[in-house]
Every structure is written in C-alpha cells, then in structure tokens.
CSV table of C-alpha atoms and ligand atoms in Angstrom, one decimal:
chain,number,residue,atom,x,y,z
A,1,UNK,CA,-22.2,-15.5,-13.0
A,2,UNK,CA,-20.3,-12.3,-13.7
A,3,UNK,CA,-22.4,-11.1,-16.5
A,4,UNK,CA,-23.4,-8.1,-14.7
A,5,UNK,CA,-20.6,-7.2,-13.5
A,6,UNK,CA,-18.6,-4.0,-15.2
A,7,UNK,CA,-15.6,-3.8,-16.7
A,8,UNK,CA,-12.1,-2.6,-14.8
A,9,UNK,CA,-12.4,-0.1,-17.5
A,10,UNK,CA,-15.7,1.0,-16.9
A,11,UNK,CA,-15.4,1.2,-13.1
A,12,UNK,CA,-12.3,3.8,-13.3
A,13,UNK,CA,-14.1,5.8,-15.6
A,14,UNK,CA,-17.5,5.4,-13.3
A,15,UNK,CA,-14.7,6.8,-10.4
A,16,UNK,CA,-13.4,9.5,-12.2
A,17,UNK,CA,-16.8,10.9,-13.3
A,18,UNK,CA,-19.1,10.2,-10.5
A,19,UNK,CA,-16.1,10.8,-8.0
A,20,UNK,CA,-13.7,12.8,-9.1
A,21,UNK,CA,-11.0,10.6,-9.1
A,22,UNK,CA,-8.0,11.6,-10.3
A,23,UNK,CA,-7.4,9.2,-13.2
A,24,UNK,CA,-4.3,7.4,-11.5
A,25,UNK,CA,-6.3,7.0,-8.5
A,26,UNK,CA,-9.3,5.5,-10.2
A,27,UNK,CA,-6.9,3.0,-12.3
A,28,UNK,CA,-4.7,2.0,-8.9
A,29,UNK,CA,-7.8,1.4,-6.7
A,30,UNK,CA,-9.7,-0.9,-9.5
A,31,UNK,CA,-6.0,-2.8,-10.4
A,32,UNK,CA,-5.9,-3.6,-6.6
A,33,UNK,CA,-9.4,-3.9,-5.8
A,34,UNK,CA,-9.7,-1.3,-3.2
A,35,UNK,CA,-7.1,-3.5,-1.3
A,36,UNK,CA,-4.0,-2.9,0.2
A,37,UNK,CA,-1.2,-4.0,-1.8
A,38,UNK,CA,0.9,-4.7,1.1
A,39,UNK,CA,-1.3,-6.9,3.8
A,40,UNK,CA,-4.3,-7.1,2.6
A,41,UNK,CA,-6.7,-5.1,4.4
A,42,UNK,CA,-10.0,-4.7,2.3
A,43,UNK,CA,-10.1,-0.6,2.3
A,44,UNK,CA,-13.5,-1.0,1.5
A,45,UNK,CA,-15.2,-2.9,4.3
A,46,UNK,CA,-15.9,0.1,6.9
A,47,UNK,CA,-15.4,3.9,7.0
A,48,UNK,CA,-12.4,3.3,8.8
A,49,UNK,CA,-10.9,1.3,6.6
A,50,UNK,CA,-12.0,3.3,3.4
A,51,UNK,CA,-10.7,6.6,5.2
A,52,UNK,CA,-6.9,4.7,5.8
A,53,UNK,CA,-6.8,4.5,2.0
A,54,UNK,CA,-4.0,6.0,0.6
A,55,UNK,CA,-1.8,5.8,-2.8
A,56,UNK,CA,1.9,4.5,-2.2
A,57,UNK,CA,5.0,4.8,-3.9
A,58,UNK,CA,6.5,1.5,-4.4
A,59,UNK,CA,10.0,3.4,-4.2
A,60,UNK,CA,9.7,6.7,-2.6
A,61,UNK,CA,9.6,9.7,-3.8
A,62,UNK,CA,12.2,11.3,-1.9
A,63,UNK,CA,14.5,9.5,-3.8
A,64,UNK,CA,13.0,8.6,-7.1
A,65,UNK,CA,11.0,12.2,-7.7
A,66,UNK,CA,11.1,11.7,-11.1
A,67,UNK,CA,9.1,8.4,-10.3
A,68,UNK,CA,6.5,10.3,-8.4
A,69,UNK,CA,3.3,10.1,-10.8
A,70,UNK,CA,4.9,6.7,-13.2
A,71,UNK,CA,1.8,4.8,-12.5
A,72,UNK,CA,4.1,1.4,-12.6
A,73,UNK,CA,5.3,3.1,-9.2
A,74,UNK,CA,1.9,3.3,-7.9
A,75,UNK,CA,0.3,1.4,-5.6
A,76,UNK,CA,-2.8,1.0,-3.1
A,77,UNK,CA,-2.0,1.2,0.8
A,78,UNK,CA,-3.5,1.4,4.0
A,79,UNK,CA,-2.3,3.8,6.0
A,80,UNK,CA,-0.6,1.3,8.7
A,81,UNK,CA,1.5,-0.2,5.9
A,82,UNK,CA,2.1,3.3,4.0
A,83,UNK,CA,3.2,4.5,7.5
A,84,UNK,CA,6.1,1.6,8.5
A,85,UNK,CA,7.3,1.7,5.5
A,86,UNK,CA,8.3,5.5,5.4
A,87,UNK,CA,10.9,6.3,2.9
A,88,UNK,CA,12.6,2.5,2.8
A,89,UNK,CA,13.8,1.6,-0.6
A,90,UNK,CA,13.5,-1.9,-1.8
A,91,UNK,CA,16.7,-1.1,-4.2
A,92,UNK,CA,18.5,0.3,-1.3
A,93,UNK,CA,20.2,2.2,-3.9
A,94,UNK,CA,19.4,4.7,-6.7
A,95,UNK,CA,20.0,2.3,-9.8
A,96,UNK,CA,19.2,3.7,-13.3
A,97,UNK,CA,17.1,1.1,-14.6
A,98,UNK,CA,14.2,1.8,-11.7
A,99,UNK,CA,11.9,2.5,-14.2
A,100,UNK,CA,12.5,-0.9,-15.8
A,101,UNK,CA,12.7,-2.5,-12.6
A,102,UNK,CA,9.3,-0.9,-11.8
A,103,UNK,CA,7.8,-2.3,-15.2
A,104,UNK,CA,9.0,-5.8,-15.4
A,105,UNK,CA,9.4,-6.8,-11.7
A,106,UNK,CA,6.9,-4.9,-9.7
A,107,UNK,CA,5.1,-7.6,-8.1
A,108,UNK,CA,8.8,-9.2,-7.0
A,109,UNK,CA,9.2,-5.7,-5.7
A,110,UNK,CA,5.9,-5.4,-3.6
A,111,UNK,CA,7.2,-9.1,-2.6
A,112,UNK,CA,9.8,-7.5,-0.9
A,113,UNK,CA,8.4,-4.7,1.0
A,114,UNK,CA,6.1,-7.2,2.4
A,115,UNK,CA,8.4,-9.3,4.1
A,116,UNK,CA,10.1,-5.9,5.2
A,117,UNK,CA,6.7,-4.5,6.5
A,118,UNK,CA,6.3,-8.2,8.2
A,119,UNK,CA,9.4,-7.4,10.8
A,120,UNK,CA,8.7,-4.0,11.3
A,121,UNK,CA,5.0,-4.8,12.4
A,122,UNK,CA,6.3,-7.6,14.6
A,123,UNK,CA,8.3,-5.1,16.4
A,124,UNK,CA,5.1,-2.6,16.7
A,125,UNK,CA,3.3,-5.8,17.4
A,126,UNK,CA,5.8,-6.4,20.8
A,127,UNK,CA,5.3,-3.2,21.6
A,128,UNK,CA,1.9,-3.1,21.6
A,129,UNK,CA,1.5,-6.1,23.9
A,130,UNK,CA,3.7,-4.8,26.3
A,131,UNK,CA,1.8,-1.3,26.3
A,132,UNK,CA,-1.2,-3.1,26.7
A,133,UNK,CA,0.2,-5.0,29.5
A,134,UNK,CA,1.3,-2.1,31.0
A,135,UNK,CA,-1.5,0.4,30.5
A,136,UNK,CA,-4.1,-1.7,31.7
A,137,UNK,CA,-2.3,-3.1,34.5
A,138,UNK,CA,-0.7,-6.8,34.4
A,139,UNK,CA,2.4,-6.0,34.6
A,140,UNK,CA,3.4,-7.4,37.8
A,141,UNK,CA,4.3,-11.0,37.8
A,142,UNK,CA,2.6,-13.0,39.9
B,1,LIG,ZN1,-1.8,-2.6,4.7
C-alpha cells in the first residue's frame, strides 16, 4: 500500500534541494511529520498552519546555547505551543548530562512540556472565554 511512497531519507533530501531547507530543518519536519511535537496540530493542513511552523528547542537556548543546533534538541512546533512555552526548562536546572538527557530520554522530556503547555493553555483558554464574553457583550448576568 505504501510502495510508492518515499523514503524519510529521500523526502529531507527532496526538502533541502527543491526547498532549500536547511538540513536540520528538512530532518526535524520529516521525523515529526510536519506536526507539532507538542499538541498536535498538522502544520501542513492550511497556509495558516504551515506559516505557524517553527523549529523548537526542547531546552532553550538561553540557557543551553551550546545545545542550540544538537539536533537531539530539536524539535517541530507551532507557533502557539513554541510561544507558551518561552524559555521554561523541563530540567529546571542546568545539569551536565543535558546532552545525554536529550539523547536517551527525549520523548520523556517532550512528555513533560506537554503536560506543562496543557496548564498554561488552560489559563489562556479562561481567558479567552472571558474576553469573548466580554468583547461581544454577555457579560451581564441575567
Ligand atoms: Zn502546538
């Protein structure tokens, strides 16, 4: 059924020659499958979606700059999740062994920052209903 289907391989090198990808970029969008790491969102679905796209840094690079282009530290985002999740470090410390960390538990790591990016889009998700409520005028009981 997949017969004609090409290879991960193939379809980096298809991005980086017929797109200009930059090589990490090709190799993160094809591992993820142009989705976002974090919740999901299919980055290839509409122009909106695809122009929200962005590369994320597992941990940041404000405090891991030597971990800015490890591609283990490299991951696929839309822009929402890249946004709330800012500089927050899933270490919530500066431990040596990142890089380790980074190779051997990444997805454990991207676990994490889920269920971190899950409260903090409750909280925009309150707001927003309150806004909305506001804004378009039901904000009077009764
Ligand atoms: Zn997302």
């Amino acid at each position: 059924m997949n017969s004609f289907k090409t290879e991960p391989d193939e379809r980096v090198g298809e991005l980086i020659e017929e797109l200009d990808f930059h090589p990490l970029t090709a190799k993160i969008y094809v591992k993820y499958n142009g989705k976002c790491a974090y919740c999901g969102l299919d980055l290839l679905e509409t122009t909106v979606k695809y122009h929200s796209g962005t590369i994320d840094r597992i941990l940041p690079k404000s405090k891991y700059p030597e971990l800015e282009w490890e591609e283990s530290n490299l991951t696929l985002s839309c822009f929402s999740c890249s946004d709330l999740k800012g500089e927050y470090d899933v270490l919530e410390s500066n431990p040596e062994n990142a890089l380790e960390l980074l190779a051997n538990h990444q997805e454990n790591l991207i676990y994490k920052i889920k269920n971190e990016l899950s409260k903090r889009m409750q909280t925009v998700e309150n707001e927003r209903i309150r806004v909305k409520r506001i804004i378009r005028g039901y904000n009077k009981a009764g």
